[in-house]
């Protein structure tokens, strides 16, 4: 073998040299294949690692991602991936629109342009108000728009004297928009809410958020938002001349009246109602969208609630429709005004329902007369006051514990005068759940018939007051539950009936963290307008 090797080495045989070269090529090709395989494996591993990191980073709150980027260059590079920031925008802020399809996917010209209209001739020219979003990415939107203004998302009540209101600040496409929620035009209480934009925030190409006032009739214009303190912010219009109309205050009033009431002043025949409407216009228009807002929460729900708590539209006679918040507190239900009027302002407790006092109407034929109904409910009212006085006296004397007081209340249920049956035991109350009765008032309002079949009734009180919230008084009445979305209240002293219909809009960023925070908010609301 040594000889063969030596011979091959000196190349005496051409065949031997050819065989040697072939062997060398075969060995080289095997090593190339090994290197390519290793490269493919490394590439696949890097791809899987990147995909896994993208998925992990997508689960991290956006506020923590800048710190993740500081770990290494690789993390910093991966955090430029659009899907990470898109997921953060969607999950944290409910953003739905695709940045790349916004202008193609059916956005109306009103959203991209505004027509500078002369109200008298109804003509004008379109002016582009928004930037080109082609080069904008989700990281910019998150970093420069959504995150800086996250603290103003949710429900707010404007400080407009006794009138209050309901503002819902939401992420709407590439905007943050403050929508003022307005009740339907009186008396259409079951119609959906109306919305009016008060301000919007969006990005320009400079990646700087711009605030625009949407109040008035000349399109968006310069505005500002300032955070006063936690759960409070203010808006300011920097071009209030955009709110003025060529026809002066008369034209502004006619336009406002049509939007607010859906009618002209001539169509409102009641003189007192005309005075109230004119007073509201004069009072609210002076703010020029320069307002302070305080955060409000939706009431928490519990399985024992009589119906789902939430927001309702209610009829208030000459004051039109107003918005109330229904919440449950152990054995009572409370309706708090979010919008108000000069008599009972926003923030006040308009209704308080005693859920331990269900009312059974024994003879429906006799109760078609409101005097008969008044006699029944007033009997309960006197009994409640008598028991409250007794409990106060026992408390002073130290001779009455909470358990014994409740026993006395139960023992007195059969002692109501006349035909009054203030409240059966819990067992007998359930026997009447499936026996709906006719509402003892055939009530209509401007050709609109109210529902007449209800499921339960409870004793309650409603707040009435003179102009300027003078001499406030809680007057007895009857709470009437129709279904999960409608209830009513019979004001006995006023001989009137209010119907309330649920506000069904989906309201994001509006739920109270807990019941304690919600009750603190209710107490603060009353102090704002006291």
JSON list of C-alpha atoms in Angstrom, two decimals, residues 164-394:
[
{"chain": "A", "resi": 164, "resn": "UNK", "atom": "CA", "xyz": [-74.65, 68.86, 33.30]},
{"chain": "A", "resi": 165, "resn": "UNK", "atom": "CA", "xyz": [-74.37, 66.38, 30.46]},
{"chain": "A", "resi": 166, "resn": "UNK", "atom": "CA", "xyz": [-72.74, 63.16, 29.32]},
{"chain": "A", "resi": 167, "resn": "UNK", "atom": "CA", "xyz": [-69.48, 63.11, 27.35]},
{"chain": "A", "resi": 168, "resn": "UNK", "atom": "CA", "xyz": [-68.03, 59.87, 25.99]},
{"chain": "A", "resi": 169, "resn": "UNK", "atom": "CA", "xyz": [-64.38, 60.06, 24.86]},
{"chain": "A", "resi": 170, "resn": "UNK", "atom": "CA", "xyz": [-63.51, 57.15, 22.55]},
{"chain": "A", "resi": 171, "resn": "UNK", "atom": "CA", "xyz": [-60.90, 55.97, 20.07]},
{"chain": "A", "resi": 172, "resn": "UNK", "atom": "CA", "xyz": [-62.58, 56.21, 16.68]},
{"chain": "A", "resi": 173, "resn": "UNK", "atom": "CA", "xyz": [-60.28, 55.10, 13.86]},
{"chain": "A", "resi": 174, "resn": "UNK", "atom": "CA", "xyz": [-57.26, 57.39, 13.89]},
{"chain": "A", "resi": 175, "resn": "UNK", "atom": "CA", "xyz": [-59.02, 59.89, 16.14]},
{"chain": "A", "resi": 176, "resn": "UNK", "atom": "CA", "xyz": [-59.79, 60.35, 19.77]},
{"chain": "A", "resi": 177, "resn": "UNK", "atom": "CA", "xyz": [-63.24, 61.98, 19.72]},
{"chain": "A", "resi": 178, "resn": "UNK", "atom": "CA", "xyz": [-65.26, 63.53, 22.52]},
{"chain": "A", "resi": 179, "resn": "UNK", "atom": "CA", "xyz": [-68.93, 62.82, 21.79]},
{"chain": "A", "resi": 180, "resn": "UNK", "atom": "CA", "xyz": [-71.59, 64.69, 23.74]},
{"chain": "A", "resi": 181, "resn": "UNK", "atom": "CA", "xyz": [-74.52, 62.33, 24.25]},
{"chain": "A", "resi": 182, "resn": "UNK", "atom": "CA", "xyz": [-77.91, 64.02, 23.94]},
{"chain": "A", "resi": 183, "resn": "UNK", "atom": "CA", "xyz": [-81.30, 62.46, 24.73]},
{"chain": "A", "resi": 184, "resn": "UNK", "atom": "CA", "xyz": [-83.75, 61.92, 21.86]},
{"chain": "A", "resi": 185, "resn": "UNK", "atom": "CA", "xyz": [-86.14, 64.72, 21.06]},
{"chain": "A", "resi": 186, "resn": "UNK", "atom": "CA", "xyz": [-89.05, 64.87, 23.47]},
{"chain": "A", "resi": 187, "resn": "UNK", "atom": "CA", "xyz": [-91.20, 62.77, 23.79]},
{"chain": "A", "resi": 188, "resn": "UNK", "atom": "CA", "xyz": [-89.52, 59.91, 21.87]},
{"chain": "A", "resi": 189, "resn": "UNK", "atom": "CA", "xyz": [-87.87, 58.41, 24.94]},
{"chain": "A", "resi": 190, "resn": "UNK", "atom": "CA", "xyz": [-87.23, 55.01, 23.32]},
{"chain": "A", "resi": 191, "resn": "UNK", "atom": "CA", "xyz": [-85.35, 56.46, 20.36]},
{"chain": "A", "resi": 192, "resn": "UNK", "atom": "CA", "xyz": [-81.53, 56.08, 20.35]},
{"chain": "A", "resi": 193, "resn": "UNK", "atom": "CA", "xyz": [-79.29, 58.76, 21.79]},
{"chain": "A", "resi": 194, "resn": "UNK", "atom": "CA", "xyz": [-78.07, 61.61, 19.63]},
{"chain": "A", "resi": 195, "resn": "UNK", "atom": "CA", "xyz": [-74.34, 62.41, 19.44]},
{"chain": "A", "resi": 196, "resn": "UNK", "atom": "CA", "xyz": [-72.52, 65.66, 18.82]},
{"chain": "A", "resi": 197, "resn": "UNK", "atom": "CA", "xyz": [-68.70, 65.86, 18.52]},
{"chain": "A", "resi": 198, "resn": "UNK", "atom": "CA", "xyz": [-67.17, 68.52, 20.78]},
{"chain": "A", "resi": 199, "resn": "UNK", "atom": "CA", "xyz": [-63.47, 67.89, 20.07]},
{"chain": "A", "resi": 200, "resn": "UNK", "atom": "CA", "xyz": [-61.13, 65.49, 18.33]},
{"chain": "A", "resi": 201, "resn": "UNK", "atom": "CA", "xyz": [-57.43, 64.64, 18.53]},
{"chain": "A", "resi": 202, "resn": "UNK", "atom": "CA", "xyz": [-55.29, 63.21, 15.72]},
{"chain": "A", "resi": 203, "resn": "UNK", "atom": "CA", "xyz": [-51.71, 63.17, 14.38]},
{"chain": "A", "resi": 204, "resn": "UNK", "atom": "CA", "xyz": [-50.05, 65.27, 11.72]},
{"chain": "A", "resi": 205, "resn": "UNK", "atom": "CA", "xyz": [-47.04, 64.15, 9.69]},
{"chain": "A", "resi": 206, "resn": "UNK", "atom": "CA", "xyz": [-44.82, 65.67, 12.38]},
{"chain": "A", "resi": 207, "resn": "UNK", "atom": "CA", "xyz": [-46.09, 62.91, 14.71]},
{"chain": "A", "resi": 208, "resn": "UNK", "atom": "CA", "xyz": [-47.52, 65.57, 16.96]},
{"chain": "A", "resi": 209, "resn": "UNK", "atom": "CA", "xyz": [-51.05, 65.24, 18.30]},
{"chain": "A", "resi": 210, "resn": "UNK", "atom": "CA", "xyz": [-53.37, 68.08, 17.36]},
{"chain": "A", "resi": 211, "resn": "UNK", "atom": "CA", "xyz": [-56.50, 69.05, 19.30]},
{"chain": "A", "resi": 212, "resn": "UNK", "atom": "CA", "xyz": [-59.40, 70.52, 17.34]},
{"chain": "A", "resi": 213, "resn": "UNK", "atom": "CA", "xyz": [-62.63, 72.05, 18.58]},
{"chain": "A", "resi": 214, "resn": "UNK", "atom": "CA", "xyz": [-65.67, 70.66, 16.72]},
{"chain": "A", "resi": 215, "resn": "UNK", "atom": "CA", "xyz": [-68.23, 73.03, 18.21]},
{"chain": "A", "resi": 216, "resn": "UNK", "atom": "CA", "xyz": [-70.05, 75.43, 15.91]},
{"chain": "A", "resi": 217, "resn": "UNK", "atom": "CA", "xyz": [-70.96, 75.25, 12.24]},
{"chain": "A", "resi": 218, "resn": "UNK", "atom": "CA", "xyz": [-67.73, 76.10, 10.39]},
{"chain": "A", "resi": 219, "resn": "UNK", "atom": "CA", "xyz": [-65.85, 72.84, 10.80]},
{"chain": "A", "resi": 220, "resn": "UNK", "atom": "CA", "xyz": [-62.91, 71.82, 13.03]},
{"chain": "A", "resi": 221, "resn": "UNK", "atom": "CA", "xyz": [-60.61, 74.56, 14.33]},
{"chain": "A", "resi": 222, "resn": "UNK", "atom": "CA", "xyz": [-57.84, 74.98, 16.86]},
{"chain": "A", "resi": 223, "resn": "UNK", "atom": "CA", "xyz": [-58.44, 73.85, 20.42]},
{"chain": "A", "resi": 224, "resn": "UNK", "atom": "CA", "xyz": [-56.59, 72.70, 23.49]},
{"chain": "A", "resi": 225, "resn": "UNK", "atom": "CA", "xyz": [-56.96, 70.11, 26.27]},
{"chain": "A", "resi": 226, "resn": "UNK", "atom": "CA", "xyz": [-55.48, 70.52, 29.72]},
{"chain": "A", "resi": 227, "resn": "UNK", "atom": "CA", "xyz": [-55.41, 68.00, 32.55]},
{"chain": "A", "resi": 228, "resn": "UNK", "atom": "CA", "xyz": [-56.45, 69.82, 35.70]},
{"chain": "A", "resi": 229, "resn": "UNK", "atom": "CA", "xyz": [-56.01, 66.91, 38.13]},
{"chain": "A", "resi": 230, "resn": "UNK", "atom": "CA", "xyz": [-56.77, 63.22, 38.36]},
{"chain": "A", "resi": 231, "resn": "UNK", "atom": "CA", "xyz": [-60.19, 62.39, 36.88]},
{"chain": "A", "resi": 232, "resn": "UNK", "atom": "CA", "xyz": [-60.64, 65.94, 35.64]},
{"chain": "A", "resi": 233, "resn": "UNK", "atom": "CA", "xyz": [-59.68, 67.80, 32.45]},
{"chain": "A", "resi": 234, "resn": "UNK", "atom": "CA", "xyz": [-60.62, 70.99, 30.61]},
{"chain": "A", "resi": 235, "resn": "UNK", "atom": "CA", "xyz": [-61.13, 71.91, 26.97]},
{"chain": "A", "resi": 236, "resn": "UNK", "atom": "CA", "xyz": [-60.53, 75.29, 25.41]},
{"chain": "A", "resi": 237, "resn": "UNK", "atom": "CA", "xyz": [-61.43, 76.66, 21.99]},
{"chain": "A", "resi": 238, "resn": "UNK", "atom": "CA", "xyz": [-58.78, 78.96, 20.53]},
{"chain": "A", "resi": 239, "resn": "UNK", "atom": "CA", "xyz": [-60.99, 80.26, 17.68]},
{"chain": "A", "resi": 240, "resn": "UNK", "atom": "CA", "xyz": [-64.40, 81.01, 19.17]},
{"chain": "A", "resi": 241, "resn": "UNK", "atom": "CA", "xyz": [-65.25, 83.13, 16.12]},
{"chain": "A", "resi": 242, "resn": "UNK", "atom": "CA", "xyz": [-65.89, 79.79, 14.38]},
{"chain": "A", "resi": 243, "resn": "UNK", "atom": "CA", "xyz": [-68.93, 79.39, 16.67]},
{"chain": "A", "resi": 244, "resn": "UNK", "atom": "CA", "xyz": [-70.59, 82.56, 15.44]},
{"chain": "A", "resi": 245, "resn": "UNK", "atom": "CA", "xyz": [-73.11, 82.63, 12.60]},
{"chain": "A", "resi": 246, "resn": "UNK", "atom": "CA", "xyz": [-73.77, 85.43, 10.08]},
{"chain": "A", "resi": 247, "resn": "UNK", "atom": "CA", "xyz": [-77.30, 85.93, 11.36]},
{"chain": "A", "resi": 248, "resn": "UNK", "atom": "CA", "xyz": [-76.08, 86.64, 14.88]},
{"chain": "A", "resi": 249, "resn": "UNK", "atom": "CA", "xyz": [-77.63, 85.29, 18.07]},
{"chain": "A", "resi": 250, "resn": "UNK", "atom": "CA", "xyz": [-81.07, 84.82, 16.53]},
{"chain": "A", "resi": 251, "resn": "UNK", "atom": "CA", "xyz": [-79.75, 82.47, 13.86]},
{"chain": "A", "resi": 252, "resn": "UNK", "atom": "CA", "xyz": [-77.61, 80.66, 16.44]},
{"chain": "A", "resi": 253, "resn": "UNK", "atom": "CA", "xyz": [-80.65, 80.22, 18.67]},
{"chain": "A", "resi": 254, "resn": "UNK", "atom": "CA", "xyz": [-82.82, 78.86, 15.86]},
{"chain": "A", "resi": 255, "resn": "UNK", "atom": "CA", "xyz": [-80.11, 76.39, 14.86]},
{"chain": "A", "resi": 256, "resn": "UNK", "atom": "CA", "xyz": [-79.53, 75.32, 18.47]},
{"chain": "A", "resi": 257, "resn": "UNK", "atom": "CA", "xyz": [-83.27, 74.92, 19.06]},
{"chain": "A", "resi": 258, "resn": "UNK", "atom": "CA", "xyz": [-83.67, 72.67, 16.04]},
{"chain": "A", "resi": 259, "resn": "UNK", "atom": "CA", "xyz": [-80.75, 70.50, 17.17]},
{"chain": "A", "resi": 260, "resn": "UNK", "atom": "CA", "xyz": [-81.75, 70.45, 20.85]},
{"chain": "A", "resi": 261, "resn": "UNK", "atom": "CA", "xyz": [-85.52, 70.05, 20.53]},
{"chain": "A", "resi": 262, "resn": "UNK", "atom": "CA", "xyz": [-86.17, 69.19, 16.91]},
{"chain": "A", "resi": 263, "resn": "UNK", "atom": "CA", "xyz": [-88.74, 72.00, 16.71]},
{"chain": "A", "resi": 264, "resn": "UNK", "atom": "CA", "xyz": [-89.05, 75.73, 16.21]},
{"chain": "A", "resi": 265, "resn": "UNK", "atom": "CA", "xyz": [-90.01, 78.04, 19.07]},
{"chain": "A", "resi": 266, "resn": "UNK", "atom": "CA", "xyz": [-93.37, 78.66, 17.41]},
{"chain": "A", "resi": 267, "resn": "UNK", "atom": "CA", "xyz": [-94.15, 74.95, 17.59]},
{"chain": "A", "resi": 268, "resn": "UNK", "atom": "CA", "xyz": [-93.68, 74.97, 21.38]},
{"chain": "A", "resi": 269, "resn": "UNK", "atom": "CA", "xyz": [-96.94, 76.43, 22.62]},
{"chain": "A", "resi": 270, "resn": "UNK", "atom": "CA", "xyz": [-96.32, 76.23, 26.35]},
{"chain": "A", "resi": 271, "resn": "UNK", "atom": "CA", "xyz": [-95.08, 79.64, 27.49]},
{"chain": "A", "resi": 272, "resn": "UNK", "atom": "CA", "xyz": [-93.25, 78.28, 30.55]},
{"chain": "A", "resi": 273, "resn": "UNK", "atom": "CA", "xyz": [-91.42, 75.76, 28.36]},
{"chain": "A", "resi": 274, "resn": "UNK", "atom": "CA", "xyz": [-90.35, 78.55, 26.01]},
{"chain": "A", "resi": 275, "resn": "UNK", "atom": "CA", "xyz": [-88.87, 80.44, 28.95]},
{"chain": "A", "resi": 276, "resn": "UNK", "atom": "CA", "xyz": [-86.96, 77.36, 30.12]},
{"chain": "A", "resi": 277, "resn": "UNK", "atom": "CA", "xyz": [-85.58, 76.72, 26.63]},
{"chain": "A", "resi": 278, "resn": "UNK", "atom": "CA", "xyz": [-84.44, 80.32, 26.14]},
{"chain": "A", "resi": 279, "resn": "UNK", "atom": "CA", "xyz": [-82.84, 80.30, 29.59]},
{"chain": "A", "resi": 280, "resn": "UNK", "atom": "CA", "xyz": [-80.89, 77.12, 28.76]},
{"chain": "A", "resi": 281, "resn": "UNK", "atom": "CA", "xyz": [-79.62, 78.54, 25.47]},
{"chain": "A", "resi": 282, "resn": "UNK", "atom": "CA", "xyz": [-78.39, 81.76, 27.10]},
{"chain": "A", "resi": 283, "resn": "UNK", "atom": "CA", "xyz": [-76.70, 79.85, 29.92]},
{"chain": "A", "resi": 284, "resn": "UNK", "atom": "CA", "xyz": [-75.01, 77.07, 27.91]},
{"chain": "A", "resi": 285, "resn": "UNK", "atom": "CA", "xyz": [-73.91, 79.12, 24.90]},
{"chain": "A", "resi": 286, "resn": "UNK", "atom": "CA", "xyz": [-71.72, 81.39, 27.03]},
{"chain": "A", "resi": 287, "resn": "UNK", "atom": "CA", "xyz": [-69.21, 78.57, 27.60]},
{"chain": "A", "resi": 288, "resn": "UNK", "atom": "CA", "xyz": [-68.16, 78.38, 23.92]},
{"chain": "A", "resi": 289, "resn": "UNK", "atom": "CA", "xyz": [-66.96, 74.78, 24.47]},
{"chain": "A", "resi": 290, "resn": "UNK", "atom": "CA", "xyz": [-64.49, 75.91, 27.14]},
{"chain": "A", "resi": 291, "resn": "UNK", "atom": "CA", "xyz": [-65.53, 73.37, 29.76]},
{"chain": "A", "resi": 292, "resn": "UNK", "atom": "CA", "xyz": [-64.29, 71.34, 32.70]},
{"chain": "A", "resi": 293, "resn": "UNK", "atom": "CA", "xyz": [-65.16, 67.64, 32.82]},
{"chain": "A", "resi": 294, "resn": "UNK", "atom": "CA", "xyz": [-65.20, 65.23, 35.78]},
{"chain": "A", "resi": 295, "resn": "UNK", "atom": "CA", "xyz": [-65.03, 61.46, 35.37]},
{"chain": "A", "resi": 296, "resn": "UNK", "atom": "CA", "xyz": [-68.07, 59.31, 36.00]},
{"chain": "A", "resi": 297, "resn": "UNK", "atom": "CA", "xyz": [-68.40, 55.53, 36.09]},
{"chain": "A", "resi": 298, "resn": "UNK", "atom": "CA", "xyz": [-71.09, 53.07, 35.11]},
{"chain": "A", "resi": 299, "resn": "UNK", "atom": "CA", "xyz": [-72.61, 51.41, 38.19]},
{"chain": "A", "resi": 300, "resn": "UNK", "atom": "CA", "xyz": [-71.31, 47.92, 39.06]},
{"chain": "A", "resi": 301, "resn": "UNK", "atom": "CA", "xyz": [-73.81, 45.06, 38.75]},
{"chain": "A", "resi": 302, "resn": "UNK", "atom": "CA", "xyz": [-74.53, 42.23, 41.20]},
{"chain": "A", "resi": 303, "resn": "UNK", "atom": "CA", "xyz": [-76.63, 39.06, 40.68]},
{"chain": "A", "resi": 304, "resn": "UNK", "atom": "CA", "xyz": [-79.24, 40.27, 43.18]},
{"chain": "A", "resi": 305, "resn": "UNK", "atom": "CA", "xyz": [-80.06, 43.48, 41.28]},
{"chain": "A", "resi": 306, "resn": "UNK", "atom": "CA", "xyz": [-83.68, 43.94, 40.26]},
{"chain": "A", "resi": 307, "resn": "UNK", "atom": "CA", "xyz": [-82.52, 44.77, 36.73]},
{"chain": "A", "resi": 308, "resn": "UNK", "atom": "CA", "xyz": [-79.23, 45.58, 35.05]},
{"chain": "A", "resi": 309, "resn": "UNK", "atom": "CA", "xyz": [-78.00, 48.96, 36.33]},
{"chain": "A", "resi": 310, "resn": "UNK", "atom": "CA", "xyz": [-76.93, 51.59, 33.82]},
{"chain": "A", "resi": 311, "resn": "UNK", "atom": "CA", "xyz": [-77.97, 54.77, 32.05]},
{"chain": "A", "resi": 312, "resn": "UNK", "atom": "CA", "xyz": [-81.57, 55.62, 31.16]},
{"chain": "A", "resi": 313, "resn": "UNK", "atom": "CA", "xyz": [-83.40, 58.41, 29.32]},
{"chain": "A", "resi": 314, "resn": "UNK", "atom": "CA", "xyz": [-86.36, 59.79, 31.26]},
{"chain": "A", "resi": 315, "resn": "UNK", "atom": "CA", "xyz": [-89.28, 62.14, 30.62]},
{"chain": "A", "resi": 316, "resn": "UNK", "atom": "CA", "xyz": [-89.40, 65.27, 32.80]},
{"chain": "A", "resi": 317, "resn": "UNK", "atom": "CA", "xyz": [-92.38, 67.24, 31.53]},
{"chain": "A", "resi": 318, "resn": "UNK", "atom": "CA", "xyz": [-91.56, 70.78, 30.43]},
{"chain": "A", "resi": 319, "resn": "UNK", "atom": "CA", "xyz": [-87.84, 70.12, 30.97]},
{"chain": "A", "resi": 320, "resn": "UNK", "atom": "CA", "xyz": [-87.85, 67.53, 28.18]},
{"chain": "A", "resi": 321, "resn": "UNK", "atom": "CA", "xyz": [-85.84, 64.29, 28.31]},
{"chain": "A", "resi": 322, "resn": "UNK", "atom": "CA", "xyz": [-82.98, 63.87, 30.75]},
{"chain": "A", "resi": 323, "resn": "UNK", "atom": "CA", "xyz": [-80.33, 61.18, 31.41]},
{"chain": "A", "resi": 324, "resn": "UNK", "atom": "CA", "xyz": [-80.19, 59.38, 34.74]},
{"chain": "A", "resi": 325, "resn": "UNK", "atom": "CA", "xyz": [-77.93, 56.68, 36.17]},
{"chain": "A", "resi": 326, "resn": "UNK", "atom": "CA", "xyz": [-79.71, 53.76, 37.91]},
{"chain": "A", "resi": 327, "resn": "UNK", "atom": "CA", "xyz": [-77.65, 51.97, 40.58]},
{"chain": "A", "resi": 328, "resn": "UNK", "atom": "CA", "xyz": [-78.42, 49.46, 43.35]},
{"chain": "A", "resi": 329, "resn": "UNK", "atom": "CA", "xyz": [-77.32, 49.71, 46.97]},
{"chain": "A", "resi": 330, "resn": "UNK", "atom": "CA", "xyz": [-78.39, 46.73, 49.07]},
{"chain": "A", "resi": 331, "resn": "UNK", "atom": "CA", "xyz": [-82.12, 47.29, 49.68]},
{"chain": "A", "resi": 332, "resn": "UNK", "atom": "CA", "xyz": [-82.47, 50.48, 47.67]},
{"chain": "A", "resi": 333, "resn": "UNK", "atom": "CA", "xyz": [-82.21, 51.65, 44.07]},
{"chain": "A", "resi": 334, "resn": "UNK", "atom": "CA", "xyz": [-81.13, 55.17, 43.17]},
{"chain": "A", "resi": 335, "resn": "UNK", "atom": "CA", "xyz": [-81.48, 57.21, 40.00]},
{"chain": "A", "resi": 336, "resn": "UNK", "atom": "CA", "xyz": [-78.95, 60.06, 39.82]},
{"chain": "A", "resi": 337, "resn": "UNK", "atom": "CA", "xyz": [-79.27, 62.84, 37.26]},
{"chain": "A", "resi": 338, "resn": "UNK", "atom": "CA", "xyz": [-76.47, 63.18, 34.70]},
{"chain": "A", "resi": 339, "resn": "UNK", "atom": "CA", "xyz": [-78.35, 65.97, 32.96]},
{"chain": "A", "resi": 340, "resn": "UNK", "atom": "CA", "xyz": [-80.47, 68.40, 34.94]},
{"chain": "A", "resi": 341, "resn": "UNK", "atom": "CA", "xyz": [-82.53, 71.55, 34.93]},
{"chain": "A", "resi": 342, "resn": "UNK", "atom": "CA", "xyz": [-82.87, 74.75, 36.99]},
{"chain": "A", "resi": 343, "resn": "UNK", "atom": "CA", "xyz": [-85.21, 73.02, 39.47]},
{"chain": "A", "resi": 344, "resn": "UNK", "atom": "CA", "xyz": [-83.27, 69.81, 40.17]},
{"chain": "A", "resi": 345, "resn": "UNK", "atom": "CA", "xyz": [-79.72, 70.10, 38.81]},
{"chain": "A", "resi": 346, "resn": "UNK", "atom": "CA", "xyz": [-77.46, 67.38, 37.44]},
{"chain": "A", "resi": 347, "resn": "UNK", "atom": "CA", "xyz": [-75.79, 65.25, 40.09]},
{"chain": "A", "resi": 348, "resn": "UNK", "atom": "CA", "xyz": [-78.81, 65.14, 42.40]},
{"chain": "A", "resi": 349, "resn": "UNK", "atom": "CA", "xyz": [-80.65, 61.98, 43.47]},
{"chain": "A", "resi": 350, "resn": "UNK", "atom": "CA", "xyz": [-83.87, 62.24, 41.47]},
{"chain": "A", "resi": 351, "resn": "UNK", "atom": "CA", "xyz": [-85.37, 58.88, 42.57]},
{"chain": "A", "resi": 352, "resn": "UNK", "atom": "CA", "xyz": [-84.79, 56.65, 45.59]},
{"chain": "A", "resi": 353, "resn": "UNK", "atom": "CA", "xyz": [-86.59, 53.30, 45.58]},
{"chain": "A", "resi": 354, "resn": "UNK", "atom": "CA", "xyz": [-87.14, 51.20, 48.70]},
{"chain": "A", "resi": 355, "resn": "UNK", "atom": "CA", "xyz": [-86.76, 47.62, 47.46]},
{"chain": "A", "resi": 356, "resn": "UNK", "atom": "CA", "xyz": [-87.88, 46.25, 50.84]},
{"chain": "A", "resi": 357, "resn": "UNK", "atom": "CA", "xyz": [-91.29, 47.84, 50.20]},
{"chain": "A", "resi": 358, "resn": "UNK", "atom": "CA", "xyz": [-92.91, 46.07, 47.24]},
{"chain": "A", "resi": 359, "resn": "UNK", "atom": "CA", "xyz": [-96.44, 47.30, 46.57]},
{"chain": "A", "resi": 360, "resn": "UNK", "atom": "CA", "xyz": [-99.30, 44.91, 45.78]},
{"chain": "A", "resi": 361, "resn": "UNK", "atom": "CA", "xyz": [-102.33, 46.44, 44.09]},
{"chain": "A", "resi": 362, "resn": "UNK", "atom": "CA", "xyz": [-105.28, 44.33, 45.26]},
{"chain": "A", "resi": 363, "resn": "UNK", "atom": "CA", "xyz": [-108.12, 45.77, 43.19]},
{"chain": "A", "resi": 364, "resn": "UNK", "atom": "CA", "xyz": [-107.14, 46.94, 39.74]},
{"chain": "A", "resi": 365, "resn": "UNK", "atom": "CA", "xyz": [-110.49, 48.46, 38.88]},
{"chain": "A", "resi": 366, "resn": "UNK", "atom": "CA", "xyz": [-110.38, 50.84, 41.85]},
{"chain": "A", "resi": 367, "resn": "UNK", "atom": "CA", "xyz": [-106.80, 51.88, 41.11]},
{"chain": "A", "resi": 368, "resn": "UNK", "atom": "CA", "xyz": [-107.60, 53.49, 37.77]},
{"chain": "A", "resi": 369, "resn": "UNK", "atom": "CA", "xyz": [-108.14, 56.62, 39.86]},
{"chain": "A", "resi": 370, "resn": "UNK", "atom": "CA", "xyz": [-104.92, 58.37, 40.91]},
{"chain": "A", "resi": 371, "resn": "UNK", "atom": "CA", "xyz": [-106.53, 59.45, 44.21]},
{"chain": "A", "resi": 372, "resn": "UNK", "atom": "CA", "xyz": [-106.98, 55.79, 45.14]},
{"chain": "A", "resi": 373, "resn": "UNK", "atom": "CA", "xyz": [-103.39, 55.06, 44.22]},
{"chain": "A", "resi": 374, "resn": "UNK", "atom": "CA", "xyz": [-102.22, 58.08, 46.23]},
{"chain": "A", "resi": 375, "resn": "UNK", "atom": "CA", "xyz": [-104.07, 56.83, 49.31]},
{"chain": "A", "resi": 376, "resn": "UNK", "atom": "CA", "xyz": [-102.34, 53.47, 49.04]},
{"chain": "A", "resi": 377, "resn": "UNK", "atom": "CA", "xyz": [-98.81, 54.84, 48.56]},
{"chain": "A", "resi": 378, "resn": "UNK", "atom": "CA", "xyz": [-99.21, 57.61, 51.15]},
{"chain": "A", "resi": 379, "resn": "UNK", "atom": "CA", "xyz": [-100.12, 54.95, 53.67]},
{"chain": "A", "resi": 380, "resn": "UNK", "atom": "CA", "xyz": [-96.76, 53.29, 53.04]},
{"chain": "A", "resi": 381, "resn": "UNK", "atom": "CA", "xyz": [-95.06, 56.70, 53.16]},
{"chain": "A", "resi": 382, "resn": "UNK", "atom": "CA", "xyz": [-96.47, 57.43, 56.61]},
{"chain": "A", "resi": 383, "resn": "UNK", "atom": "CA", "xyz": [-95.52, 53.98, 57.83]},
{"chain": "A", "resi": 384, "resn": "UNK", "atom": "CA", "xyz": [-91.92, 54.39, 56.66]},
{"chain": "A", "resi": 385, "resn": "UNK", "atom": "CA", "xyz": [-91.64, 57.74, 58.46]},
{"chain": "A", "resi": 386, "resn": "UNK", "atom": "CA", "xyz": [-93.17, 56.29, 61.60]},
{"chain": "A", "resi": 387, "resn": "UNK", "atom": "CA", "xyz": [-90.73, 53.39, 61.62]},
{"chain": "A", "resi": 388, "resn": "UNK", "atom": "CA", "xyz": [-87.81, 55.74, 61.00]},
{"chain": "A", "resi": 389, "resn": "UNK", "atom": "CA", "xyz": [-88.79, 57.85, 63.97]},
{"chain": "A", "resi": 390, "resn": "UNK", "atom": "CA", "xyz": [-89.21, 54.78, 66.17]},
{"chain": "A", "resi": 391, "resn": "UNK", "atom": "CA", "xyz": [-85.82, 53.46, 65.16]},
{"chain": "A", "resi": 392, "resn": "UNK", "atom": "CA", "xyz": [-84.22, 56.83, 65.85]},
{"chain": "A", "resi": 393, "resn": "UNK", "atom": "CA", "xyz": [-85.78, 56.92, 69.31]},
{"chain": "A", "resi": 394, "resn": "UNK", "atom": "CA", "xyz": [-84.70, 53.37, 70.07]}
]
